[in-house]
PDB file of C-alpha atoms in Angstrom:
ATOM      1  CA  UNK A   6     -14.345  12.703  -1.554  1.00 93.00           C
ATOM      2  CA  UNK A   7     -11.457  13.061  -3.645  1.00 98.00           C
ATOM      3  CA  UNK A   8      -9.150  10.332  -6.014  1.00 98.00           C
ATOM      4  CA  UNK A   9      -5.384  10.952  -6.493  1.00 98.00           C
ATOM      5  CA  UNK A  10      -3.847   8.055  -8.466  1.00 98.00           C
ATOM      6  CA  UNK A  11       0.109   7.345  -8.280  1.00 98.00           C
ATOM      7  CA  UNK A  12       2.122   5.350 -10.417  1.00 98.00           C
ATOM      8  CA  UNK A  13       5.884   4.110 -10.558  1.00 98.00           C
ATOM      9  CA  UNK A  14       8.047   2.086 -12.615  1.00 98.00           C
ATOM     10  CA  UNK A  15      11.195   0.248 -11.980  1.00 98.00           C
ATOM     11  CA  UNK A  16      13.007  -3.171 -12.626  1.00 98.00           C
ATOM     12  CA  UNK A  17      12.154  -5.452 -10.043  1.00 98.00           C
ATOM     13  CA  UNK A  18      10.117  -8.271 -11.661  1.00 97.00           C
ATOM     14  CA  UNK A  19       6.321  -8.603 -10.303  1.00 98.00           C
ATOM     15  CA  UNK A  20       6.510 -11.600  -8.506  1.00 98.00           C
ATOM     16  CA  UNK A  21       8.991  -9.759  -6.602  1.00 98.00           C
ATOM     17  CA  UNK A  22       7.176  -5.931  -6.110  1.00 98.00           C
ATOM     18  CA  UNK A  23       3.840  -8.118  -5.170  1.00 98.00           C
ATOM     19  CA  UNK A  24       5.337 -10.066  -3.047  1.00 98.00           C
ATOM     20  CA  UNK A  25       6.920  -7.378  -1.181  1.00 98.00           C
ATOM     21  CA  UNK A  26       2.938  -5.676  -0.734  1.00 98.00           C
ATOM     22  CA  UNK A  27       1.615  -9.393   0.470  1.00 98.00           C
ATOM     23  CA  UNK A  28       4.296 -10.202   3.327  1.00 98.00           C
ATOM     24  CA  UNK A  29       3.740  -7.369   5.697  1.00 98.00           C
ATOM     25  CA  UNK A  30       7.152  -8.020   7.657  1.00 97.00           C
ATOM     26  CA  UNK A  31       7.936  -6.886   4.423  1.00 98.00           C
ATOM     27  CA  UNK A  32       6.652  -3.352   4.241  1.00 98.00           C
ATOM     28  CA  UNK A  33       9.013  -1.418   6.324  1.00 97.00           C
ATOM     29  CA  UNK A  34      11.587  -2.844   3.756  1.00 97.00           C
ATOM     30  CA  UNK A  35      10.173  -0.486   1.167  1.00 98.00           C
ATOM     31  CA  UNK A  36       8.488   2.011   2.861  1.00 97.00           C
ATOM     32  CA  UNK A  37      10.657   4.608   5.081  1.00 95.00           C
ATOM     33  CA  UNK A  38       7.158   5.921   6.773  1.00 95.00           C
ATOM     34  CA  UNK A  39       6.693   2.510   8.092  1.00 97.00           C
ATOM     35  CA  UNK A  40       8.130   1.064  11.390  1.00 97.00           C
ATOM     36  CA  UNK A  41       6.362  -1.903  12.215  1.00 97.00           C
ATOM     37  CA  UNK A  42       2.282  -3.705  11.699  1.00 98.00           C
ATOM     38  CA  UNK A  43       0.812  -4.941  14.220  1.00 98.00           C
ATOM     39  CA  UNK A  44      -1.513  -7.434  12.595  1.00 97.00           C
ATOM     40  CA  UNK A  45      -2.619 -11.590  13.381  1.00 90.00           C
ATOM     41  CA  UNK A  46      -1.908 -12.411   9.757  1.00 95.00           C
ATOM     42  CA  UNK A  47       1.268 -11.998   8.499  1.00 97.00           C
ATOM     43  CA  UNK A  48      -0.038 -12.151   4.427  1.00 98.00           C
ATOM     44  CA  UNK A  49      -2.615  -9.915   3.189  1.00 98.00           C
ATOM     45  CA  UNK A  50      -5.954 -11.532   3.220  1.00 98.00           C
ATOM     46  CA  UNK A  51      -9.428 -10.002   3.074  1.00 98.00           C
ATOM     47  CA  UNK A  52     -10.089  -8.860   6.548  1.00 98.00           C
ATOM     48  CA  UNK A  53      -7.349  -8.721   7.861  1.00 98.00           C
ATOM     49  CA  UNK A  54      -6.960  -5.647  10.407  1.00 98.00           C
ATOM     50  CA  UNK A  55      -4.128  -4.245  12.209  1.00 98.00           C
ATOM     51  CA  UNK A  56      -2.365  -0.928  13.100  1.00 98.00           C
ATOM     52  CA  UNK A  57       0.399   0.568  11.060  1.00 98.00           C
ATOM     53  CA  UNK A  58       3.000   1.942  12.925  1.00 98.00           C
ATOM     54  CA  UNK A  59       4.883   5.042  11.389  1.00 96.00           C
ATOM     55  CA  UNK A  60       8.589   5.976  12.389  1.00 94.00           C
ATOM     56  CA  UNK A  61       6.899   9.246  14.142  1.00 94.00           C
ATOM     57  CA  UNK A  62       5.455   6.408  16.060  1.00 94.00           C
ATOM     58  CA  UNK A  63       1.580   6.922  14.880  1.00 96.00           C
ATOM     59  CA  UNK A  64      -0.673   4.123  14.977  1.00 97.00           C
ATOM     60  CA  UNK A  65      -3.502   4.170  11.473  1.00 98.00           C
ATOM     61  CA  UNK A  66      -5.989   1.271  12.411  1.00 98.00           C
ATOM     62  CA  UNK A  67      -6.201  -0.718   8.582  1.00 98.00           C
ATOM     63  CA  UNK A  68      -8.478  -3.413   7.137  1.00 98.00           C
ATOM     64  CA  UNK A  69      -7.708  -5.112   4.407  1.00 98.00           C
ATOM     65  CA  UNK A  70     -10.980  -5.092   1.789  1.00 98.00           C
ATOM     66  CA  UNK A  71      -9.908  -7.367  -1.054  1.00 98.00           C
ATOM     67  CA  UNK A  72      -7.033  -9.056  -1.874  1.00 98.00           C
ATOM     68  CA  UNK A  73      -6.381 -10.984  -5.469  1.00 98.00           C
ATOM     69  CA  UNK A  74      -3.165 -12.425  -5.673  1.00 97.00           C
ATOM     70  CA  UNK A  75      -3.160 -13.858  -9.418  1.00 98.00           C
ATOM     71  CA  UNK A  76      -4.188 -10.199 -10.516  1.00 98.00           C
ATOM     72  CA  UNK A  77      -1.983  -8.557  -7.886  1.00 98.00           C
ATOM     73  CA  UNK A  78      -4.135  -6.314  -6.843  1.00 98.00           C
ATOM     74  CA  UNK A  79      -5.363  -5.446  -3.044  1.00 98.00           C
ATOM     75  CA  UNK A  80      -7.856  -2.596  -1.398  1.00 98.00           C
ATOM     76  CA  UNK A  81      -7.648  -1.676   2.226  1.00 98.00           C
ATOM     77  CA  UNK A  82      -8.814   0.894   4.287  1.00 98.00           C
ATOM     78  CA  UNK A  83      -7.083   3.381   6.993  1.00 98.00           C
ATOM     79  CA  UNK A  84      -7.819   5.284   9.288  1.00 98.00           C
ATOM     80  CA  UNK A  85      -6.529   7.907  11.253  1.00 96.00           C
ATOM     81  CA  UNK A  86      -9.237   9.748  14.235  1.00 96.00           C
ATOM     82  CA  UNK A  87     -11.951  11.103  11.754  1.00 96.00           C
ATOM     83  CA  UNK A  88      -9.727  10.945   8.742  1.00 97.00           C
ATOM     84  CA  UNK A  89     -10.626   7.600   6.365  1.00 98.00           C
ATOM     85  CA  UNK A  90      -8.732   7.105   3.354  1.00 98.00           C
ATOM     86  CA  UNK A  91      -9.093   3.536   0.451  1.00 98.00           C
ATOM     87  CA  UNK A  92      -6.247   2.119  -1.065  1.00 98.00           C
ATOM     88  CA  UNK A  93      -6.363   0.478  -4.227  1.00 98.00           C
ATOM     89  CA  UNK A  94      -2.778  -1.512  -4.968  1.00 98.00           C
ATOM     90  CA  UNK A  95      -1.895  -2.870  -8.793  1.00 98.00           C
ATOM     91  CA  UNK A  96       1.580  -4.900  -9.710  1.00 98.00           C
ATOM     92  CA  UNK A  97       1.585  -5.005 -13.347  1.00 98.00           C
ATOM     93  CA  UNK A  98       4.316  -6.353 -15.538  1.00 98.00           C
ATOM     94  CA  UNK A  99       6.078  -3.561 -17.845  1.00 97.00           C
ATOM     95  CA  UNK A 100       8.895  -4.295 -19.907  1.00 95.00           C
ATOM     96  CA  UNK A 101      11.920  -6.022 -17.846  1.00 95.00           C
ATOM     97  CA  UNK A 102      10.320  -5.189 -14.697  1.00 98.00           C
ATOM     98  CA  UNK A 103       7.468  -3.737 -12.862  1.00 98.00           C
ATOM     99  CA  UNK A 104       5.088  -1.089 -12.958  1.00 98.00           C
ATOM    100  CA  UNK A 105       2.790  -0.248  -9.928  1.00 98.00           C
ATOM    101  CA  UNK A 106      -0.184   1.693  -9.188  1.00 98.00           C
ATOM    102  CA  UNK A 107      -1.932   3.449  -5.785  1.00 98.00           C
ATOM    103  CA  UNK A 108      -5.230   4.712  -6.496  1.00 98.00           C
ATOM    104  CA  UNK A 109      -6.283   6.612  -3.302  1.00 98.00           C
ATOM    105  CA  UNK A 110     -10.115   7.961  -2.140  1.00 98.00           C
ATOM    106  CA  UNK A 111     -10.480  10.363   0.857  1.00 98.00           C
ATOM    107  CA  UNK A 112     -10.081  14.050   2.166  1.00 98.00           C
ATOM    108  CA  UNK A 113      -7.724  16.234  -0.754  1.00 98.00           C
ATOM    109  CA  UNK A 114      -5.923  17.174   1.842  1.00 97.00           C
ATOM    110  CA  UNK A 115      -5.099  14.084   3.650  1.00 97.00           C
ATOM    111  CA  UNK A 116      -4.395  12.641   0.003  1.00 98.00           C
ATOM    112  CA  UNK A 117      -2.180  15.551  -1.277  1.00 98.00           C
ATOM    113  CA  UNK A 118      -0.085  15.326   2.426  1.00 96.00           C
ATOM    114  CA  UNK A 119       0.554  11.656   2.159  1.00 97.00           C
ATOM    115  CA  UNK A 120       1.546  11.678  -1.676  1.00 98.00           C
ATOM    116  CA  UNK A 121       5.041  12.721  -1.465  1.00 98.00           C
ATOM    117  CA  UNK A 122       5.673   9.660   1.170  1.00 97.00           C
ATOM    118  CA  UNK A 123       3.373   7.232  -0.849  1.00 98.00           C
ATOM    119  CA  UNK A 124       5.628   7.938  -4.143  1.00 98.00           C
ATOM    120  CA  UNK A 125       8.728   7.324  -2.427  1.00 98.00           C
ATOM    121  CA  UNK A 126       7.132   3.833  -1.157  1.00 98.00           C
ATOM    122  CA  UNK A 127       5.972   2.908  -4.881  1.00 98.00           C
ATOM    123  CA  UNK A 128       9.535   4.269  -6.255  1.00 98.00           C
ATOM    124  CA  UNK A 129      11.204   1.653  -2.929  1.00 98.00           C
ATOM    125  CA  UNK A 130       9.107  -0.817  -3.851  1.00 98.00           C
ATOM    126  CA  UNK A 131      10.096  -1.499  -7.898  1.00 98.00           C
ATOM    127  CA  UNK A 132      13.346  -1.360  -7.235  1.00 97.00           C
ATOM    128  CA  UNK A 133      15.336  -4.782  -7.831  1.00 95.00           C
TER     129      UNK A 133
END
């Protein structure tokens, strides 16, 4: 199993950048891979399990692992046929704004083919 860890920086305030990662009506907002989830809860929450729907119109089943909203932090899980993959979210204050982190576990390839969307999310998602 491999790690790849992303980071980006930008000037929305953390509030704002963590809130965006707890509302999931929210994610499609900030992330162009992302059409629509298709989950009962609305708010992350510790399992909490849905499908992701991409804008290519695949489905990645997801459960949400852990979830702490005073550290603003959250782990899930995804999974695509054979193909598993753990996310590991962090909002962290930095400077004027917001700095945010996606530590990922899985296949290398399956990480190194989804890290040039995932950046473009993190970079989406800082912005004010």
């Amino acid at each position: 199993m491999a790690r790849l860890t992303l980071r980006a920086s930008g000037a929305a305030c953390p509030e704002t950048a963590w809130e965006r990662y707890a509302s999931v009506d929210q994610w499609a907002s900030w992330s162009p891979q992302i059409k629509a989830v298709h989950s009962v809860g609305r708010r992350l929450r510790p399992g909490m399990s849905g499908t992701v729907e991409s804008v290519a119109g695949v489905r990645v089943a997801f459960v949400v692992e852990a979830v702490d909203d005073d550290r603003r932090t959250w782990t899930w899980r995804v999974r695509l046929g054979r193909i598993q993959v753990q996310l590991h979210h962090e909002v962290r204050p930095q400077g004027d704004g917001a700095t945010t982190s996606l530590t990922m576990y899985g296949p290398r390839l399956a990480l190194l083919a989804y890290a040039p969307l995932a950046r473009l999310a993190l970079h989406r998602l800082v912005q004010p």
